[in-house]
mmCIF file of C-alpha atoms in Angstrom:
data_model
loop_
_atom_site.group_PDB
_atom_site.id
_atom_site.type_symbol
_atom_site.label_atom_id
_atom_site.label_comp_id
_atom_site.label_asym_id
_atom_site.label_seq_id
_atom_site.Cartn_x
_atom_site.Cartn_y
_atom_site.Cartn_z
ATOM 1 C CA MET A 165 -51.119 24.477 -40.138
ATOM 2 C CA ASN A 166 -47.847 25.932 -40.973
ATOM 3 C CA ARG A 167 -45.903 26.013 -37.693
ATOM 4 C CA GLY A 168 -44.816 29.487 -37.832
ATOM 5 C CA VAL A 169 -48.665 30.654 -38.184
ATOM 6 C CA LEU A 170 -49.599 28.770 -34.976
ATOM 7 C CA LYS A 171 -46.356 30.344 -32.942
ATOM 8 C CA ASN A 172 -47.446 33.579 -33.847
ATOM 9 C CA LYS A 173 -50.737 32.857 -33.212
ATOM 10 C CA GLN A 174 -49.432 31.513 -29.421
ATOM 11 C CA THR A 175 -47.350 34.792 -29.131
ATOM 12 C CA PHE A 176 -49.999 37.020 -30.046
ATOM 13 C CA ALA A 177 -52.658 35.415 -27.609
ATOM 14 C CA GLY A 178 -50.072 35.366 -25.306
ATOM 15 C CA LEU A 179 -49.550 39.239 -25.464
ATOM 16 C CA GLN A 180 -53.453 39.694 -25.758
ATOM 17 C CA ILE A 181 -53.860 38.260 -22.571
ATOM 18 C CA LYS A 182 -50.895 39.875 -20.558
ATOM 19 C CA LYS A 183 -52.885 42.805 -22.171
ATOM 20 C CA ALA A 184 -55.967 41.844 -20.300
ATOM 21 C CA ALA A 185 -53.985 41.656 -17.406
ATOM 22 C CA VAL A 186 -52.620 44.535 -17.195
ATOM 23 C CA ILE A 187 -55.708 46.484 -18.651
ATOM 24 C CA ALA A 188 -57.473 44.704 -15.519
ATOM 25 C CA LEU A 189 -54.817 45.454 -13.187
ATOM 26 C CA VAL A 190 -54.962 49.460 -13.903
ATOM 27 C CA PHE A 191 -58.417 49.484 -13.556
ATOM 28 C CA ALA A 192 -57.730 47.560 -10.153
ATOM 29 C CA ALA A 193 -56.184 50.377 -9.515
ATOM 30 C CA SER A 194 -57.761 53.837 -10.632
ATOM 31 C CA LEU A 195 -61.230 51.818 -8.542
ATOM 32 C CA CYS A 196 -58.594 52.115 -5.340
ATOM 33 C CA ALA A 197 -57.332 55.702 -6.359
ATOM 34 C CA VAL A 198 -61.030 56.576 -6.661
ATOM 35 C CA TRP A 199 -62.438 54.801 -3.473
ATOM 36 C CA ARG A 200 -59.455 57.145 -1.222
ATOM 37 C CA GLU A 201 -61.779 59.928 -2.322
ATOM 38 C CA ASP A 202 -65.008 58.290 -1.679
ATOM 39 C CA VAL A 203 -64.271 57.259 2.031
ATOM 40 C CA LEU A 204 -67.665 55.739 3.375
ATOM 41 C CA ALA A 205 -70.127 57.170 5.970
ATOM 42 C CA GLN A 206 -68.407 55.750 9.131
ATOM 43 C CA SER A 207 -66.680 56.184 11.896
ATOM 44 C CA SER A 208 -63.072 54.899 12.611
ATOM 45 C CA LEU A 209 -63.588 51.069 12.576
ATOM 46 C CA LEU A 210 -62.097 49.106 15.785
ATOM 47 C CA LEU A 211 -59.843 45.796 14.345
ATOM 48 C CA VAL A 212 -58.618 43.818 16.722
ATOM 49 C CA THR A 213 -55.578 41.294 16.231
ATOM 50 C CA THR A 214 -53.554 39.627 19.168
ATOM 51 C CA ASP A 215 -49.219 39.318 19.418
ATOM 52 C CA TYR A 216 -47.941 37.039 16.918
ATOM 53 C CA PRO A 217 -44.561 38.310 15.500
ATOM 54 C CA PRO A 218 -43.451 38.905 12.709
ATOM 55 C CA TYR A 219 -46.669 39.226 11.586
ATOM 56 C CA VAL A 220 -48.490 41.289 14.596
ATOM 57 C CA PHE A 221 -46.056 43.046 17.091
ATOM 58 C CA CYS A 222 -48.135 43.951 20.208
ATOM 59 C CA GLU A 223 -46.042 45.808 23.572
ATOM 60 C CA LYS A 224 -46.903 47.273 26.722
ATOM 61 C CA ASP A 225 -47.002 51.072 26.888
ATOM 62 C CA ALA A 226 -45.215 51.652 29.931
ATOM 63 C CA ALA A 227 -47.357 55.007 30.820
ATOM 64 C CA THR A 228 -50.870 52.853 30.523
ATOM 65 C CA GLY A 229 -49.597 49.377 30.783
ATOM 66 C CA ILE A 230 -51.828 48.466 27.877
ATOM 67 C CA ASP A 231 -50.414 46.461 24.699
ATOM 68 C CA VAL A 232 -50.605 48.240 21.825
ATOM 69 C CA VAL A 233 -49.540 47.064 17.805
ATOM 70 C CA ARG A 234 -46.440 48.410 16.869
ATOM 71 C CA LYS A 235 -45.966 47.008 13.651
ATOM 72 C CA GLY A 236 -45.279 43.512 11.668
ATOM 73 C CA ILE A 237 -46.046 41.978 8.686
ATOM 74 C CA ASP A 238 -49.790 41.834 8.479
ATOM 75 C CA VAL A 239 -49.983 45.357 10.688
ATOM 76 C CA ASP A 240 -48.363 47.332 7.629
ATOM 77 C CA ILE A 241 -50.334 45.403 5.132
ATOM 78 C CA ILE A 242 -53.566 46.335 6.614
ATOM 79 C CA THR A 243 -52.134 49.770 7.112
ATOM 80 C CA GLU A 244 -51.879 50.202 3.263
ATOM 81 C CA LEU A 245 -55.009 48.175 2.773
ATOM 82 C CA PHE A 246 -57.035 50.784 4.791
ATOM 83 C CA ARG A 247 -55.501 53.625 3.240
ATOM 84 C CA ARG A 248 -56.071 52.776 -0.652
ATOM 85 C CA ILE A 249 -59.984 52.497 0.265
ATOM 86 C CA GLY A 250 -59.767 55.871 2.461
ATOM 87 C CA GLN A 251 -61.022 54.229 5.876
ATOM 88 C CA PRO A 252 -60.390 55.418 9.234
ATOM 89 C CA TYR A 253 -59.662 52.631 12.127
ATOM 90 C CA SER A 254 -57.596 51.359 14.803
ATOM 91 C CA ILE A 255 -56.130 48.622 16.202
ATOM 92 C CA GLN A 256 -56.230 46.711 19.474
ATOM 93 C CA CYS A 257 -54.330 44.507 20.708
ATOM 94 C CA LEU A 258 -55.542 41.060 22.764
ATOM 95 C CA PRO A 259 -55.455 37.577 23.847
ATOM 96 C CA TRP A 260 -56.670 35.613 20.614
ATOM 97 C CA LYS A 261 -59.838 34.405 21.890
ATOM 98 C CA ARG A 262 -60.940 37.888 23.880
ATOM 99 C CA ALA A 263 -60.401 39.043 19.844
ATOM 100 C CA LEU A 264 -62.022 36.574 18.432
ATOM 101 C CA ASN A 265 -65.611 37.279 21.084
ATOM 102 C CA LYS A 266 -65.302 40.923 20.393
ATOM 103 C CA VAL A 267 -66.104 40.048 16.943
ATOM 104 C CA LYS A 268 -68.433 37.450 17.031
ATOM 105 C CA GLU A 269 -70.388 39.374 19.407
ATOM 106 C CA GLY A 270 -69.686 42.518 17.298
ATOM 107 C CA GLU A 271 -68.144 45.015 19.424
ATOM 108 C CA ALA A 272 -65.021 45.151 16.514
ATOM 109 C CA ALA A 273 -65.484 45.315 13.196
ATOM 110 C CA GLY A 274 -62.800 42.673 11.880
ATOM 111 C CA VAL A 275 -60.065 40.461 13.274
ATOM 112 C CA PHE A 276 -56.726 39.223 12.194
ATOM 113 C CA PRO A 277 -54.928 37.082 11.463
ATOM 114 C CA GLY A 278 -56.829 34.508 11.627
ATOM 115 C CA PHE A 279 -57.384 30.349 9.683
ATOM 116 C CA LYS A 280 -60.254 29.967 7.346
ATOM 117 C CA VAL A 281 -62.351 27.340 9.423
ATOM 118 C CA PRO A 282 -65.714 26.504 9.042
ATOM 119 C CA GLU A 283 -66.583 27.812 12.825
ATOM 120 C CA ARG A 284 -65.691 31.247 12.480
ATOM 121 C CA GLU A 285 -67.402 31.968 9.476
ATOM 122 C CA THR A 286 -70.616 31.336 10.839
ATOM 123 C CA PHE A 287 -69.899 34.843 12.703
ATOM 124 C CA GLY A 288 -67.665 36.502 9.998
ATOM 125 C CA GLN A 289 -66.587 37.287 6.772
ATOM 126 C CA TYR A 290 -63.678 36.756 5.309
ATOM 127 C CA LEU A 291 -61.732 38.394 2.728
ATOM 128 C CA ASN A 292 -61.120 36.574 -0.958
ATOM 129 C CA ASP A 293 -56.855 37.371 -0.293
ATOM 130 C CA PRO A 294 -55.391 35.918 2.630
ATOM 131 C CA LEU A 295 -52.696 38.897 4.217
ATOM 132 C CA HIS A 296 -49.687 36.459 4.125
ATOM 133 C CA VAL A 297 -49.380 32.506 3.276
ATOM 134 C CA GLY A 298 -48.059 29.767 5.508
ATOM 135 C CA GLY A 299 -47.754 26.580 7.324
ATOM 136 C CA TYR A 300 -47.670 24.421 10.480
ATOM 137 C CA SER A 301 -44.025 22.566 11.718
ATOM 138 C CA LEU A 302 -43.350 20.674 14.874
ATOM 139 C CA PHE A 303 -41.010 21.791 16.757
ATOM 140 C CA VAL A 304 -38.872 19.877 19.410
ATOM 141 C CA LYS A 305 -35.724 20.195 21.506
ATOM 142 C CA ARG A 306 -32.743 19.920 19.990
ATOM 143 C CA GLY A 307 -31.478 16.088 20.454
ATOM 144 C CA SER A 308 -35.070 15.241 20.665
ATOM 145 C CA GLU A 309 -35.842 14.597 17.280
ATOM 146 C CA PHE A 310 -38.706 11.591 16.514
ATOM 147 C CA PRO A 311 -39.939 10.244 13.077
ATOM 148 C CA PHE A 312 -43.025 12.271 11.953
ATOM 149 C CA LYS A 313 -44.724 11.509 8.633
ATOM 150 C CA THR A 314 -48.369 11.146 10.126
ATOM 151 C CA LEU A 315 -50.620 12.126 13.381
ATOM 152 C CA ASP A 316 -50.216 8.641 14.226
ATOM 153 C CA ASP A 317 -46.617 9.656 14.902
ATOM 154 C CA LEU A 318 -47.572 12.055 17.917
ATOM 155 C CA THR A 319 -49.127 8.660 20.075
ATOM 156 C CA GLY A 320 -48.534 9.311 23.731
ATOM 157 C CA LYS A 321 -46.770 12.728 23.265
ATOM 158 C CA ARG A 322 -47.510 16.214 24.803
ATOM 159 C CA ILE A 323 -48.010 18.652 21.715
ATOM 160 C CA GLY A 324 -47.910 22.781 23.154
ATOM 161 C CA ILE A 325 -49.992 24.902 20.816
ATOM 162 C CA GLU A 326 -51.225 28.356 21.006
ATOM 163 C CA ARG A 327 -54.050 28.843 22.956
ATOM 164 C CA GLY A 328 -57.261 29.321 20.783
ATOM 165 C CA HIS A 329 -55.458 28.375 17.660
ATOM 166 C CA SER A 330 -56.893 25.538 15.128
ATOM 167 C CA VAL A 331 -54.393 23.676 13.079
ATOM 168 C CA THR A 332 -55.972 21.511 11.161
ATOM 169 C CA PRO A 333 -59.480 19.155 11.903
ATOM 170 C CA ALA A 334 -57.464 16.387 11.454
ATOM 171 C CA PHE A 335 -55.027 17.142 14.028
ATOM 172 C CA HIS A 336 -57.936 18.446 16.949
ATOM 173 C CA ALA A 337 -60.121 15.565 16.066
ATOM 174 C CA ALA A 338 -57.346 12.942 17.036
ATOM 175 C CA ALA A 339 -56.268 15.413 19.975
ATOM 176 C CA LYS A 340 -60.078 14.623 21.293
ATOM 177 C CA ALA A 341 -59.759 11.065 20.741
ATOM 178 C CA GLY A 342 -56.739 10.628 23.402
ATOM 179 C CA LYS A 343 -54.422 9.962 20.755
ATOM 180 C CA PHE A 344 -51.888 12.971 22.418
ATOM 181 C CA GLN A 345 -52.363 15.270 25.135
ATOM 182 C CA VAL A 346 -52.379 19.012 24.067
ATOM 183 C CA GLU A 347 -51.185 21.941 26.125
ATOM 184 C CA GLN A 348 -52.117 25.312 25.842
ATOM 185 C CA ALA A 349 -49.566 28.583 26.255
ATOM 186 C CA SER A 350 -50.529 31.961 25.564
ATOM 187 C CA LYS A 351 -47.345 33.105 23.760
ATOM 188 C CA PRO A 352 -44.833 30.901 21.315
ATOM 189 C CA GLU A 353 -41.689 32.005 24.091
ATOM 190 C CA HIS A 354 -44.068 30.149 26.648
ATOM 191 C CA ASN A 355 -43.966 27.064 24.825
ATOM 192 C CA LEU A 356 -40.296 26.866 23.729
ATOM 193 C CA LYS A 357 -39.438 27.265 27.266
ATOM 194 C CA LYS A 358 -41.925 24.518 27.925
ATOM 195 C CA LEU A 359 -40.194 22.310 25.505
ATOM 196 C CA LEU A 360 -36.689 22.847 26.913
ATOM 197 C CA ALA A 361 -37.932 22.287 30.177
ATOM 198 C CA GLY A 362 -39.511 19.405 28.965
ATOM 199 C CA ARG A 363 -42.772 19.696 30.468
ATOM 200 C CA ILE A 364 -44.052 19.172 26.326
ATOM 201 C CA ASP A 365 -42.519 17.082 23.701
ATOM 202 C CA ALA A 366 -43.189 19.025 20.602
ATOM 203 C CA TYR A 367 -44.178 22.072 19.252
ATOM 204 C CA VAL A 368 -46.265 23.128 16.783
ATOM 205 C CA ASN A 369 -47.317 26.564 15.279
ATOM 206 C CA ASN A 370 -46.762 28.703 12.023
ATOM 207 C CA HIS A 371 -43.519 28.380 11.133
ATOM 208 C CA GLN A 372 -41.891 31.695 9.700
ATOM 209 C CA VAL A 373 -44.104 32.976 13.646
ATOM 210 C CA VAL A 374 -42.163 29.852 15.748
ATOM 211 C CA LEU A 375 -38.441 30.488 13.633
ATOM 212 C CA HIS A 376 -38.308 34.464 14.212
ATOM 213 C CA THR A 377 -39.212 33.788 17.964
ATOM 214 C CA VAL A 378 -35.990 31.114 18.193
ATOM 215 C CA LYS A 379 -33.915 33.620 16.697
ATOM 216 C CA GLN A 380 -34.809 36.332 19.080
ATOM 217 C CA LEU A 381 -34.292 34.608 22.148
ATOM 218 C CA GLY A 382 -31.357 33.141 20.748
ATOM 219 C CA MET A 383 -32.477 29.898 20.682
ATOM 220 C CA MET A 384 -31.116 28.459 17.165
ATOM 221 C CA GLU A 385 -28.910 25.892 18.820
ATOM 222 C CA ARG A 386 -31.934 24.254 20.671
ATOM 223 C CA ILE A 387 -33.980 23.915 18.928
ATOM 224 C CA ALA A 388 -35.023 21.585 16.085
ATOM 225 C CA VAL A 389 -37.918 21.945 13.296
ATOM 226 C CA LEU A 390 -39.057 18.117 12.222
ATOM 227 C CA PRO A 391 -38.519 18.059 7.889
ATOM 228 C CA LEU A 392 -42.319 16.820 7.286
ATOM 229 C CA PRO A 393 -44.744 19.869 8.273
ATOM 230 C CA VAL A 394 -47.455 19.562 10.065
ATOM 231 C CA THR A 395 -49.672 21.485 7.282
ATOM 232 C CA GLN A 396 -48.267 22.503 3.256
ATOM 233 C CA TRP A 397 -47.623 26.281 2.937
ATOM 234 C CA ARG A 398 -50.957 27.644 1.885
ATOM 235 C CA PRO A 399 -52.787 30.669 2.160
ATOM 236 C CA SER A 400 -53.197 31.145 6.295
ATOM 237 C CA SER A 401 -53.793 34.402 7.557
ATOM 238 C CA TYR A 402 -57.624 36.838 6.871
ATOM 239 C CA LEU A 403 -58.990 39.535 7.829
ATOM 240 C CA MET A 404 -62.619 38.811 8.977
ATOM 241 C CA ILE A 405 -65.441 40.659 8.929
ATOM 242 C CA SER A 406 -67.948 40.614 11.548
ATOM 243 C CA ASN A 407 -71.548 39.993 10.594
ATOM 244 C CA ALA A 408 -72.990 41.098 14.045
ATOM 245 C CA ALA A 409 -71.346 44.675 13.368
ATOM 246 C CA ALA A 410 -73.183 47.332 12.870
ATOM 247 C CA LEU A 411 -71.082 48.465 10.169
ATOM 248 C CA ALA A 412 -72.279 51.455 7.054
ATOM 249 C CA ASP A 413 -72.416 50.023 4.199
ATOM 250 C CA LYS A 414 -71.045 46.657 5.076
ATOM 251 C CA SER A 415 -70.825 45.061 1.928
ATOM 252 C CA ARG A 416 -69.721 48.424 -0.256
ATOM 253 C CA LEU A 417 -66.460 47.646 2.624
ATOM 254 C CA VAL A 418 -65.873 44.278 1.877
ATOM 255 C CA GLN A 419 -65.766 44.994 -1.883
ATOM 256 C CA ARG A 420 -63.369 47.582 -1.185
ATOM 257 C CA LEU A 421 -60.869 45.686 0.928
ATOM 258 C CA ASN A 422 -61.365 42.705 -1.688
ATOM 259 C CA GLN A 423 -60.347 44.552 -4.542
ATOM 260 C CA CYS A 424 -57.541 46.480 -2.960
ATOM 261 C CA LEU A 425 -56.214 43.766 -1.114
ATOM 262 C CA HIS A 426 -56.098 41.314 -4.584
ATOM 263 C CA GLU A 427 -54.029 44.375 -5.790
ATOM 264 C CA MET A 428 -51.951 44.674 -3.332
ATOM 265 C CA TRP A 429 -50.786 41.321 -4.162
ATOM 266 C CA GLN A 430 -50.722 41.239 -7.901
ATOM 267 C CA ASP A 431 -48.736 44.815 -8.056
ATOM 268 C CA GLY A 432 -46.074 42.874 -5.647
ATOM 269 C CA THR A 433 -47.128 45.124 -2.441
ATOM 270 C CA VAL A 434 -47.542 42.357 0.017
ATOM 271 C CA GLU A 435 -43.839 40.704 -1.119
ATOM 272 C CA ARG A 436 -42.127 43.720 -0.650
ATOM 273 C CA ILE A 437 -44.150 44.000 2.782
ATOM 274 C CA THR A 438 -43.303 40.548 3.924
ATOM 275 C CA ALA A 439 -39.086 40.669 2.673
ATOM 276 C CA ARG A 440 -38.412 43.885 5.715
ATOM 277 C CA TYR A 441 -39.505 41.350 8.154
ATOM 278 C CA LEU A 442 -37.829 37.769 6.810
#
């Protein structure tokens, strides 16, 4: 075949693919615009979350003493997502285990941000797209670095994690088998202080979360991150809708959330929101 003809066919095929992608995006955008005018017949939905900077910032209200959600990457994404589908909502900040239990019991419509793990899929439905991507790293006191390539390198060590968080099935299986000891704390700053005090040997958590906290606490010169991550960067944080919650038109709600969140990834909204914090 003539190379010029082949090149023209490839160019035409590429243009057709791009054209199809643009049409699909415009169609999705039009759906979300229509849905804003067609609010589902249900009252405001309660979503639950936990303090997890820079994704979720919870602060204690001076008047009530209750933790309230102020801002964050995932909070801003949720705000825009629910605006696009025209659905009223509220967010309650709780310790992570309590947040999960509220969704499990149907007392809350949804929870974020959480890993997609089989155990949780028994009581909730994850959206197709994540709220953010990330990876887990090991943080140590500077000067106390050690070689890390596999979980075997953690043998005999005390590893700090967030209470109620899931790292990987292999990590938790190794801990259960007694290879290393897991110490739980409720917030990143608590684990970092334990690390500096020598009460744990390493701390594993979301790379961006810990770096943000380290910067905020002025610990950049005292904390080091090991080169090899515990988990590779991947879709890591999702909004999950409760199976037990009594929601009107739940299937349509999930369909709309999926469509409009996908649109937000496609049109650059998620990237722009993330860039404001990192």
